Amino acid sequence: MEQEKLYQKISTRLGELKKLAPMKEDMSIAQLLDEKGISRRDFMKWAAGMTAMLSLPSSFTPLMAQAAELSDRLPVVWLHMAECTGCSESLLRTDAPGIDSLIFDYISLEYHETLMAAAGWQAEHNLEQAIEKYKGKYILMVEGGIPAGDSDFYLTVGPHGTTGREHALKASESAAAIFAIGTCSSFGGVQAAYPNPTNAQGLSKITNKPVINVPGCPPSEKNIVGNILHYILFGTLPALDAYSRPKWAYGLRIHDLCERRGRFDAGEFVQEFGDEGAKKGYCLYKVGCKGPYTFNNCSRERFNQHTSWPVQAGHGCIGCSEPDFWDAMGPFEEPLGDRLYSTLYGLGADATADKVGVALLSATAVGIAAHAAIAAFKGAPKDEE
Ligand code: FSX
Ligand code: SF4
Ligand code: F3S
């Protein structure tokens, strides 16, 4: 019953969106896919995958396909702050664009500093116009950390020397929904690493409007496009975790669905890069994998049209979607559990859930050590040492 009601609600919303004029009149998504040689069948397969990713029943697949087809009804303003532009690249730098990249191409990007042709005065004028014309209707996506306070002027944009902070604040005021794309915009990211010389902050510290964080350095194309589709389908905030990350994407740890998890449980570890264990695809925990502390869906969704992801490529997860990962998760090629174990009993009463997670894992690590000792005693091969 609940399911039927939800189906009805989404259908009504999509019906309303359909009434709005398409912002791109030259080509429908069906034509665009056809031009790129993507069949309707492949498109529906993709829609089924997205439906599962957003934890919706498979009977909602036609709605997902419709949402993608209506993605040109929503104007998007995309701002760049202090970052490497990897988030945009995550979607666009591919020699064979998948459906996710095409959807991103297809949405109406009213303003995107690295993609638009305009520069200087014209660019600034375009931004003002987009904000005015689509007041209360546009989606704001911000990439990058934002220097704040006395450090505002470490980041200025355009011919008036507007600070990044001013830009972000102005665009936030009349946005229909705000997404912080990437770890930098979500939590400050690399430029907020100690000693954070530019006082870089996440977007939620700058605006008092609700911000949905989509971290990852960079986030996958699936998580960026999934958020756009979620907004088209529901028009409301998704369920969020304590760090304002959508639970459908960041609800589980990398470790929970990792293809090497069986190796971890069996105590089969790579001891150093390039060893026999590495060749056999053993677990990367002892060479620094932070998958057990990192909430993201990389192990399930992967990157570049499901091609690969860090652990599959042979390096541990570095925890890039967690707050302060640059400081908190380093050194990247050493286990975190070992380092924190000695301080475990020093944790205060207000220890965060993350630290508690670390404590639990340290207990697991102790279990591993015990297992290794028993294996050694029995004369078994000592992969797990
Ligand atoms: Fe780079 Fe985006 Fe990292 Fe940051 O991604 S990939 S530094 S999250 O803001 O450009
Ligand atoms: Fe996978 Fe890393 Fe967990 Fe090992 S520690 S199972 S490599 S996520
Ligand atoms: Fe980042 Fe770890 Fe995924 S490093 S890309 S969260 S596997």
Short mmCIF file of N, CA, C and O in Angstrom, two decimals, residues 33-155:
data_model
loop_
_atom_site.label_atom_id
_atom_site.label_comp_id
_atom_site.label_asym_id
_atom_site.label_seq_id
_atom_site.Cartn_x
_atom_site.Cartn_y
_atom_site.Cartn_z
N LEU A 33 20.49 9.73 -26.84
CA LEU A 33 20.98 8.36 -26.60
C LEU A 33 21.14 7.64 -27.93
O LEU A 33 22.13 6.95 -28.18
N ASP A 34 20.17 7.85 -28.81
CA ASP A 34 20.20 7.22 -30.12
C ASP A 34 21.45 7.66 -30.87
O ASP A 34 22.18 6.86 -31.44
N GLU A 35 21.70 8.96 -30.80
CA GLU A 35 22.87 9.51 -31.50
C GLU A 35 24.18 8.89 -30.99
O GLU A 35 25.12 8.69 -31.72
N LYS A 36 24.20 8.59 -29.67
CA LYS A 36 25.42 8.01 -29.08
C LYS A 36 25.43 6.49 -29.18
O LYS A 36 26.29 5.82 -28.59
N GLY A 37 24.44 5.91 -29.87
CA GLY A 37 24.41 4.46 -30.07
C GLY A 37 23.97 3.68 -28.84
O GLY A 37 24.32 2.51 -28.68
N ILE A 38 23.24 4.35 -27.92
CA ILE A 38 22.75 3.65 -26.72
C ILE A 38 21.29 3.25 -26.95
O ILE A 38 20.44 4.11 -27.21
N SER A 39 21.00 1.94 -26.91
CA SER A 39 19.65 1.46 -27.22
C SER A 39 18.70 1.74 -26.06
O SER A 39 19.13 1.95 -24.92
N ARG A 40 17.41 1.68 -26.35
CA ARG A 40 16.37 1.86 -25.33
C ARG A 40 16.53 0.78 -24.26
O ARG A 40 16.37 1.01 -23.06
N ARG A 41 16.88 -0.41 -24.71
CA ARG A 41 17.05 -1.53 -23.80
C ARG A 41 18.18 -1.24 -22.77
O ARG A 41 18.02 -1.45 -21.58
N ASP A 42 19.29 -0.70 -23.29
CA ASP A 42 20.40 -0.36 -22.39
C ASP A 42 20.00 0.75 -21.43
O ASP A 42 20.38 0.75 -20.26
N PHE A 43 19.23 1.69 -21.96
CA PHE A 43 18.76 2.80 -21.12
C PHE A 43 17.88 2.26 -19.99
O PHE A 43 18.03 2.66 -18.83
N MET A 44 16.99 1.31 -20.32
CA MET A 44 16.10 0.76 -19.28
C MET A 44 16.91 -0.07 -18.27
O MET A 44 16.59 -0.08 -17.08
N LYS A 45 17.95 -0.72 -18.75
CA LYS A 45 18.82 -1.49 -17.83
C LYS A 45 19.50 -0.53 -16.85
O LYS A 45 19.61 -0.79 -15.65
N TRP A 46 19.96 0.58 -17.42
CA TRP A 46 20.60 1.60 -16.58
C TRP A 46 19.59 2.14 -15.54
O TRP A 46 19.91 2.29 -14.36
N ALA A 47 18.33 2.39 -16.01
CA ALA A 47 17.31 2.92 -15.10
C ALA A 47 17.03 1.91 -13.98
O ALA A 47 16.83 2.29 -12.82
N ALA A 48 17.05 0.61 -14.33
CA ALA A 48 16.81 -0.43 -13.31
C ALA A 48 17.93 -0.38 -12.27
O ALA A 48 17.69 -0.50 -11.06
N GLY A 49 19.17 -0.19 -12.73
CA GLY A 49 20.33 -0.11 -11.82
C GLY A 49 20.20 1.09 -10.89
O GLY A 49 20.47 0.99 -9.68
N MET A 50 19.80 2.23 -11.44
CA MET A 50 19.65 3.45 -10.62
C MET A 50 18.54 3.26 -9.59
O MET A 50 18.64 3.72 -8.45
N THR A 51 17.47 2.57 -10.00
CA THR A 51 16.34 2.34 -9.10
C THR A 51 16.81 1.51 -7.90
O THR A 51 16.52 1.83 -6.75
N ALA A 52 17.59 0.47 -8.18
CA ALA A 52 18.12 -0.37 -7.10
C ALA A 52 19.06 0.45 -6.22
O ALA A 52 19.05 0.34 -4.99
N MET A 53 19.89 1.29 -6.86
CA MET A 53 20.86 2.07 -6.09
C MET A 53 20.15 3.00 -5.10
O MET A 53 20.63 3.19 -3.98
N LEU A 54 19.02 3.56 -5.52
CA LEU A 54 18.28 4.46 -4.61
C LEU A 54 17.36 3.67 -3.67
O LEU A 54 16.49 4.25 -3.02
N SER A 55 17.55 2.36 -3.62
CA SER A 55 16.77 1.47 -2.74
C SER A 55 15.26 1.54 -3.01
O SER A 55 14.46 1.48 -2.07
N LEU A 56 14.88 1.69 -4.26
CA LEU A 56 13.46 1.68 -4.61
C LEU A 56 13.10 0.33 -5.21
O LEU A 56 13.97 -0.35 -5.77
N PRO A 57 11.83 -0.07 -5.13
CA PRO A 57 11.44 -1.36 -5.72
C PRO A 57 11.63 -1.35 -7.24
O PRO A 57 11.50 -0.29 -7.86
N SER A 58 11.89 -2.52 -7.82
CA SER A 58 12.19 -2.56 -9.26
C SER A 58 11.01 -2.09 -10.11
O SER A 58 11.20 -1.62 -11.23
N SER A 59 9.78 -2.16 -9.53
CA SER A 59 8.62 -1.70 -10.30
C SER A 59 8.66 -0.18 -10.54
O SER A 59 7.90 0.36 -11.33
N PHE A 60 9.60 0.52 -9.88
CA PHE A 60 9.72 1.97 -10.06
C PHE A 60 10.63 2.33 -11.25
O PHE A 60 10.86 3.50 -11.52
N THR A 61 11.16 1.30 -11.93
CA THR A 61 12.11 1.56 -13.03
C THR A 61 11.55 2.51 -14.10
O THR A 61 12.24 3.44 -14.52
N PRO A 62 10.29 2.33 -14.54
CA PRO A 62 9.77 3.27 -15.55
C PRO A 62 9.77 4.71 -15.05
O PRO A 62 10.00 5.65 -15.83
N LEU A 63 9.54 4.90 -13.72
CA LEU A 63 9.57 6.26 -13.17
C LEU A 63 10.98 6.84 -13.25
O LEU A 63 11.18 8.02 -13.54
N MET A 64 11.97 5.98 -12.98
CA MET A 64 13.36 6.43 -13.03
C MET A 64 13.71 6.86 -14.47
O MET A 64 14.36 7.88 -14.68
N ALA A 65 13.25 6.06 -15.44
CA ALA A 65 13.52 6.40 -16.84
C ALA A 65 12.88 7.75 -17.17
O ALA A 65 13.51 8.62 -17.78
N GLN A 66 11.64 7.94 -16.70
CA GLN A 66 10.96 9.23 -16.95
C GLN A 66 11.71 10.39 -16.29
O GLN A 66 11.85 11.45 -16.87
N ALA A 67 12.19 10.15 -15.05
CA ALA A 67 12.92 11.21 -14.33
C ALA A 67 14.15 11.63 -15.14
O ALA A 67 14.45 12.82 -15.27
N ALA A 68 14.85 10.64 -15.69
CA ALA A 68 16.04 10.95 -16.50
C ALA A 68 15.63 11.75 -17.73
O ALA A 68 16.29 12.73 -18.11
N GLU A 69 14.50 11.36 -18.32
CA GLU A 69 14.05 12.07 -19.52
C GLU A 69 13.61 13.50 -19.21
O GLU A 69 13.62 14.36 -20.08
N LEU A 70 13.24 13.72 -17.95
CA LEU A 70 12.79 15.07 -17.57
C LEU A 70 13.92 15.91 -16.95
O LEU A 70 13.68 16.98 -16.42
N SER A 71 15.14 15.37 -17.03
CA SER A 71 16.22 16.08 -16.33
C SER A 71 16.55 17.43 -16.98
O SER A 71 17.31 18.21 -16.43
N ASP A 72 15.97 17.70 -18.14
CA ASP A 72 16.21 19.03 -18.73
C ASP A 72 15.19 20.06 -18.26
O ASP A 72 15.16 21.17 -18.75
N ARG A 73 14.32 19.69 -17.31
CA ARG A 73 13.35 20.68 -16.81
C ARG A 73 13.93 21.47 -15.64
O ARG A 73 13.33 22.41 -15.16
N LEU A 74 15.11 21.02 -15.14
CA LEU A 74 15.66 21.67 -13.95
C LEU A 74 16.93 22.45 -14.26
O LEU A 74 17.91 21.88 -14.72
N PRO A 75 16.92 23.74 -14.00
CA PRO A 75 18.15 24.50 -14.19
C PRO A 75 19.15 24.20 -13.07
O PRO A 75 18.76 24.06 -11.91
N VAL A 76 20.42 24.07 -13.43
CA VAL A 76 21.46 23.78 -12.44
C VAL A 76 22.54 24.87 -12.49
O VAL A 76 23.00 25.24 -13.58
N VAL A 77 22.89 25.37 -11.34
CA VAL A 77 24.02 26.31 -11.25
C VAL A 77 25.13 25.57 -10.53
O VAL A 77 24.91 25.02 -9.44
N TRP A 78 26.31 25.53 -11.12
CA TRP A 78 27.44 24.76 -10.56
C TRP A 78 28.58 25.73 -10.28
O TRP A 78 29.10 26.36 -11.21
N LEU A 79 28.96 25.90 -9.04
CA LEU A 79 30.04 26.84 -8.70
C LEU A 79 31.32 26.09 -8.35
O LEU A 79 31.27 25.04 -7.72
N HIS A 80 32.44 26.67 -8.72
CA HIS A 80 33.75 26.13 -8.33
C HIS A 80 34.36 26.97 -7.23
O HIS A 80 34.39 28.19 -7.34
N MET A 81 34.85 26.29 -6.20
CA MET A 81 35.57 27.02 -5.13
C MET A 81 37.03 26.53 -5.14
O MET A 81 37.59 26.33 -6.20
N ALA A 82 37.61 26.28 -3.97
CA ALA A 82 39.01 25.84 -3.93
C ALA A 82 39.06 24.32 -4.05
O ALA A 82 38.64 23.62 -3.13
N GLU A 83 39.54 23.83 -5.17
CA GLU A 83 39.56 22.38 -5.42
C GLU A 83 40.33 22.09 -6.70
O GLU A 83 40.88 22.99 -7.31
N CYS A 84 40.30 20.82 -7.11
CA CYS A 84 41.08 20.41 -8.28
C CYS A 84 40.22 20.18 -9.52
O CYS A 84 40.72 19.77 -10.55
N THR A 85 38.89 20.38 -9.40
CA THR A 85 37.93 20.15 -10.49
C THR A 85 37.75 18.66 -10.80
O THR A 85 37.15 18.27 -11.79
N GLY A 86 38.26 17.81 -9.92
CA GLY A 86 38.12 16.37 -10.10
C GLY A 86 36.68 15.91 -10.08
O GLY A 86 36.33 14.91 -10.72
N CYS A 87 35.82 16.63 -9.34
CA CYS A 87 34.41 16.22 -9.27
C CYS A 87 33.76 16.34 -10.64
O CYS A 87 33.07 15.43 -11.08
N SER A 88 33.99 17.47 -11.32
CA SER A 88 33.45 17.63 -12.68
C SER A 88 34.09 16.61 -13.60
O SER A 88 33.43 15.99 -14.44
N GLU A 89 35.39 16.43 -13.43
CA GLU A 89 36.12 15.48 -14.30
C GLU A 89 35.58 14.06 -14.12
O GLU A 89 35.54 13.28 -15.06
N SER A 90 35.18 13.74 -12.89
CA SER A 90 34.68 12.41 -12.60
C SER A 90 33.53 12.07 -13.54
O SER A 90 33.36 10.94 -13.98
N LEU A 91 32.75 13.08 -13.88
CA LEU A 91 31.61 12.87 -14.77
C LEU A 91 31.96 13.03 -16.24
O LEU A 91 31.41 12.36 -17.10
N LEU A 92 32.86 13.93 -16.52
CA LEU A 92 32.99 14.36 -17.92
C LEU A 92 34.21 13.81 -18.65
O LEU A 92 34.20 13.71 -19.86
N ARG A 93 35.29 13.50 -17.92
CA ARG A 93 36.52 13.09 -18.59
C ARG A 93 36.50 11.59 -18.91
O ARG A 93 37.10 10.79 -18.25
N THR A 94 35.72 11.23 -19.89
CA THR A 94 35.68 9.83 -20.25
C THR A 94 35.63 9.74 -21.76
O THR A 94 34.96 10.56 -22.41
N ASP A 95 36.36 8.78 -22.34
CA ASP A 95 36.37 8.75 -23.81
C ASP A 95 35.10 8.10 -24.37
O ASP A 95 34.75 8.29 -25.51
N ALA A 96 34.41 7.31 -23.53
CA ALA A 96 33.15 6.72 -23.99
C ALA A 96 32.08 7.06 -22.97
O ALA A 96 31.83 6.30 -22.05
N PRO A 97 31.47 8.25 -23.07
CA PRO A 97 30.55 8.68 -22.03
C PRO A 97 29.41 7.70 -21.81
O PRO A 97 28.78 7.24 -22.76
N GLY A 98 29.19 7.34 -20.57
CA GLY A 98 28.08 6.45 -20.24
C GLY A 98 26.81 7.27 -20.06
O GLY A 98 26.82 8.49 -20.25
N ILE A 99 25.74 6.59 -19.66
CA ILE A 99 24.46 7.28 -19.55
C ILE A 99 24.53 8.35 -18.46
O ILE A 99 23.97 9.43 -18.61
N ASP A 100 25.28 8.07 -17.37
CA ASP A 100 25.40 9.08 -16.30
C ASP A 100 25.97 10.40 -16.83
O ASP A 100 25.45 11.47 -16.55
N SER A 101 27.05 10.29 -17.63
CA SER A 101 27.67 11.51 -18.16
C SER A 101 26.70 12.20 -19.12
O SER A 101 26.63 13.43 -19.17
N LEU A 102 25.96 11.39 -19.89
CA LEU A 102 25.03 12.00 -20.84
C LEU A 102 23.91 12.74 -20.12
O LEU A 102 23.52 13.83 -20.54
N ILE A 103 23.44 12.15 -19.02
CA ILE A 103 22.39 12.83 -18.25
C ILE A 103 22.93 14.17 -17.74
O ILE A 103 22.28 15.20 -17.79
N PHE A 104 24.18 14.12 -17.29
CA PHE A 104 24.79 15.35 -16.78
C PHE A 104 24.90 16.39 -17.89
O PHE A 104 24.67 17.57 -17.68
N ASP A 105 25.23 15.92 -19.08
CA ASP A 105 25.29 16.80 -20.25
C ASP A 105 23.92 17.38 -20.56
O ASP A 105 23.78 18.50 -21.02
N TYR A 106 22.91 16.55 -20.29
CA TYR A 106 21.56 16.87 -20.72
C TYR A 106 20.85 17.83 -19.77
O TYR A 106 19.98 18.58 -20.20
N ILE A 107 21.22 17.76 -18.46
CA ILE A 107 20.58 18.70 -17.55
C ILE A 107 20.96 20.11 -17.97
O ILE A 107 21.97 20.31 -18.64
N SER A 108 20.15 21.04 -17.59
CA SER A 108 20.40 22.38 -18.06
C SER A 108 21.40 23.08 -17.15
O SER A 108 21.05 23.66 -16.14
N LEU A 109 22.65 22.98 -17.50
CA LEU A 109 23.69 23.64 -16.72
C LEU A 109 23.71 25.11 -17.11
O LEU A 109 24.27 25.50 -18.12
N GLU A 110 23.01 25.90 -16.30
CA GLU A 110 22.91 27.32 -16.63
C GLU A 110 24.22 28.05 -16.41
O GLU A 110 24.49 29.07 -17.02
N TYR A 111 25.02 27.51 -15.51
CA TYR A 111 26.29 28.17 -15.21
C TYR A 111 27.26 27.12 -14.68
O TYR A 111 26.95 26.39 -13.75
N HIS A 112 28.38 26.95 -15.33
CA HIS A 112 29.40 26.01 -14.87
C HIS A 112 30.73 26.56 -15.38
O HIS A 112 31.00 26.53 -16.58
N GLU A 113 31.53 27.07 -14.46
CA GLU A 113 32.71 27.84 -14.88
C GLU A 113 33.66 27.12 -15.82
O GLU A 113 34.25 27.73 -16.70
N THR A 114 33.82 25.79 -15.63
CA THR A 114 34.78 25.13 -16.52
C THR A 114 34.15 24.63 -17.82
O THR A 114 34.86 24.25 -18.73
N LEU A 115 32.84 24.62 -17.92
CA LEU A 115 32.21 24.09 -19.14
C LEU A 115 31.68 25.17 -20.06
O LEU A 115 31.59 24.99 -21.27
N MET A 116 31.31 26.32 -19.49
CA MET A 116 30.66 27.33 -20.34
C MET A 116 31.71 28.07 -21.19
O MET A 116 32.89 28.11 -20.85
N ALA A 117 31.20 28.63 -22.28
CA ALA A 117 32.11 29.35 -23.18
C ALA A 117 32.41 30.74 -22.64
O ALA A 117 33.50 31.28 -22.86
N ALA A 118 31.45 31.34 -21.91
CA ALA A 118 31.61 32.72 -21.46
C ALA A 118 32.76 32.88 -20.48
O ALA A 118 33.12 31.93 -19.77
N ALA A 119 33.34 34.08 -20.45
CA ALA A 119 34.41 34.38 -19.48
C ALA A 119 34.21 35.80 -18.98
O ALA A 119 33.43 36.57 -19.53
N GLY A 120 34.93 36.16 -17.90
CA GLY A 120 34.95 37.54 -17.41
C GLY A 120 33.58 38.12 -17.11
O GLY A 120 32.74 37.47 -16.49
N TRP A 121 33.36 39.36 -17.61
CA TRP A 121 32.11 40.08 -17.33
C TRP A 121 30.89 39.25 -17.74
O TRP A 121 29.90 39.21 -17.05
N GLN A 122 31.02 38.63 -18.94
CA GLN A 122 29.90 37.88 -19.47
C GLN A 122 29.51 36.74 -18.53
O GLN A 122 28.33 36.50 -18.27
N ALA A 123 30.53 36.04 -18.02
CA ALA A 123 30.27 34.90 -17.12
C ALA A 123 29.54 35.39 -15.87
O ALA A 123 28.54 34.81 -15.44
N GLU A 124 30.02 36.51 -15.31
CA GLU A 124 29.41 37.02 -14.09
C GLU A 124 27.95 37.43 -14.34
O GLU A 124 27.06 37.15 -13.55
N HIS A 125 27.74 38.04 -15.51
CA HIS A 125 26.39 38.45 -15.91
C HIS A 125 25.49 37.21 -16.02
O HIS A 125 24.34 37.22 -15.58
N ASN A 126 26.02 36.12 -16.64
CA ASN A 126 25.23 34.89 -16.81
C ASN A 126 24.79 34.33 -15.46
O ASN A 126 23.67 33.87 -15.31
N LEU A 127 25.70 34.38 -14.49
CA LEU A 127 25.37 33.84 -13.17
C LEU A 127 24.25 34.66 -12.54
O LEU A 127 23.25 34.12 -12.07
N GLU A 128 24.39 35.99 -12.60
CA GLU A 128 23.35 36.85 -12.02
C GLU A 128 22.01 36.60 -12.69
O GLU A 128 20.97 36.48 -12.04
N GLN A 129 22.05 36.47 -14.00
CA GLN A 129 20.80 36.24 -14.76
C GLN A 129 20.15 34.91 -14.39
O GLN A 129 18.94 34.84 -14.19
N ALA A 130 20.98 33.87 -14.30
CA ALA A 130 20.44 32.54 -13.98
C ALA A 130 19.78 32.57 -12.61
O ALA A 130 18.68 32.05 -12.41
N ILE A 131 20.44 33.22 -11.64
CA ILE A 131 19.90 33.27 -10.27
C ILE A 131 18.57 34.04 -10.26
O ILE A 131 17.61 33.66 -9.61
N GLU A 132 18.51 35.13 -11.03
CA GLU A 132 17.32 35.95 -11.08
C GLU A 132 16.17 35.23 -11.79
O GLU A 132 15.06 35.11 -11.28
N LYS A 133 16.49 34.68 -12.96
CA LYS A 133 15.46 34.05 -13.81
C LYS A 133 14.86 32.80 -13.16
O LYS A 133 13.68 32.54 -13.29
N TYR A 134 15.70 32.03 -12.48
CA TYR A 134 15.21 30.75 -11.93
C TYR A 134 15.11 30.79 -10.41
O TYR A 134 15.25 29.76 -9.75
N LYS A 135 14.85 31.96 -9.88
CA LYS A 135 14.74 32.14 -8.43
C LYS A 135 13.88 31.04 -7.78
O LYS A 135 12.75 30.80 -8.22
N GLY A 136 14.41 30.38 -6.78
CA GLY A 136 13.62 29.37 -6.07
C GLY A 136 13.45 28.07 -6.82
O GLY A 136 12.80 27.15 -6.34
N LYS A 137 14.02 27.98 -8.05
CA LYS A 137 13.79 26.77 -8.86
C LYS A 137 15.06 26.01 -9.17
O LYS A 137 15.02 24.84 -9.53
N TYR A 138 16.20 26.67 -9.12
CA TYR A 138 17.41 25.99 -9.59
C TYR A 138 18.05 25.13 -8.51
O TYR A 138 17.88 25.36 -7.31
N ILE A 139 18.78 24.12 -9.00
CA ILE A 139 19.57 23.29 -8.08
C ILE A 139 20.96 23.92 -8.04
O ILE A 139 21.54 24.22 -9.09
N LEU A 140 21.47 24.10 -6.84
CA LEU A 140 22.83 24.63 -6.72
C LEU A 140 23.78 23.50 -6.37
O LEU A 140 23.54 22.74 -5.42
N MET A 141 24.83 23.34 -7.17
CA MET A 141 25.85 22.35 -6.86
C MET A 141 27.16 23.11 -6.68
O MET A 141 27.56 23.88 -7.56
N VAL A 142 27.79 22.92 -5.55
CA VAL A 142 29.03 23.65 -5.28
C VAL A 142 30.16 22.65 -5.12
O VAL A 142 30.02 21.66 -4.39
N GLU A 143 31.25 22.90 -5.83
CA GLU A 143 32.42 22.02 -5.76
C GLU A 143 33.56 22.82 -5.12
O GLU A 143 33.82 23.95 -5.53
N GLY A 144 34.21 22.26 -4.11
CA GLY A 144 35.37 22.94 -3.54
C GLY A 144 35.15 23.51 -2.14
O GLY A 144 34.03 23.81 -1.74
N GLY A 145 36.26 23.62 -1.40
CA GLY A 145 36.21 24.22 -0.07
C GLY A 145 36.15 25.75 -0.20
O GLY A 145 36.53 26.31 -1.23
N ILE A 146 35.69 26.41 0.85
CA ILE A 146 35.49 27.86 0.77
C ILE A 146 36.29 28.57 1.86
O ILE A 146 36.00 28.41 3.05
N PRO A 147 37.32 29.35 1.46
CA PRO A 147 38.08 30.11 2.46
C PRO A 147 37.14 31.08 3.18
O PRO A 147 36.33 31.75 2.55
N ALA A 148 37.24 31.12 4.51
CA ALA A 148 36.27 31.92 5.28
C ALA A 148 36.96 32.85 6.27
O ALA A 148 38.15 32.69 6.57
N GLY A 149 36.19 33.79 6.76
CA GLY A 149 36.70 34.75 7.75
C GLY A 149 37.71 35.68 7.11
O GLY A 149 37.53 36.13 5.98
N ASP A 150 38.81 35.94 7.83
CA ASP A 150 39.83 36.85 7.32
C ASP A 150 40.46 36.32 6.04
O ASP A 150 41.14 37.04 5.32
N SER A 151 40.27 35.03 5.78
CA SER A 151 40.92 34.40 4.62
C SER A 151 40.06 34.42 3.37
O SER A 151 40.43 33.84 2.36
N ASP A 152 38.88 35.07 3.43
CA ASP A 152 37.97 35.11 2.27
C ASP A 152 38.70 35.38 0.97
O ASP A 152 38.40 34.81 -0.06
N PHE A 153 39.69 36.29 1.03
CA PHE A 153 40.31 36.77 -0.20
C PHE A 153 41.34 35.82 -0.79
O PHE A 153 41.94 36.10 -1.82
N TYR A 154 41.53 34.68 -0.15
CA TYR A 154 42.36 33.64 -0.79
C TYR A 154 41.65 33.10 -2.03
O TYR A 154 42.25 32.44 -2.84
N LEU A 155 40.34 33.32 -2.11
CA LEU A 155 39.61 32.86 -3.29
C LEU A 155 38.71 33.97 -3.80
O LEU A 155 37.71 34.32 -3.17
#
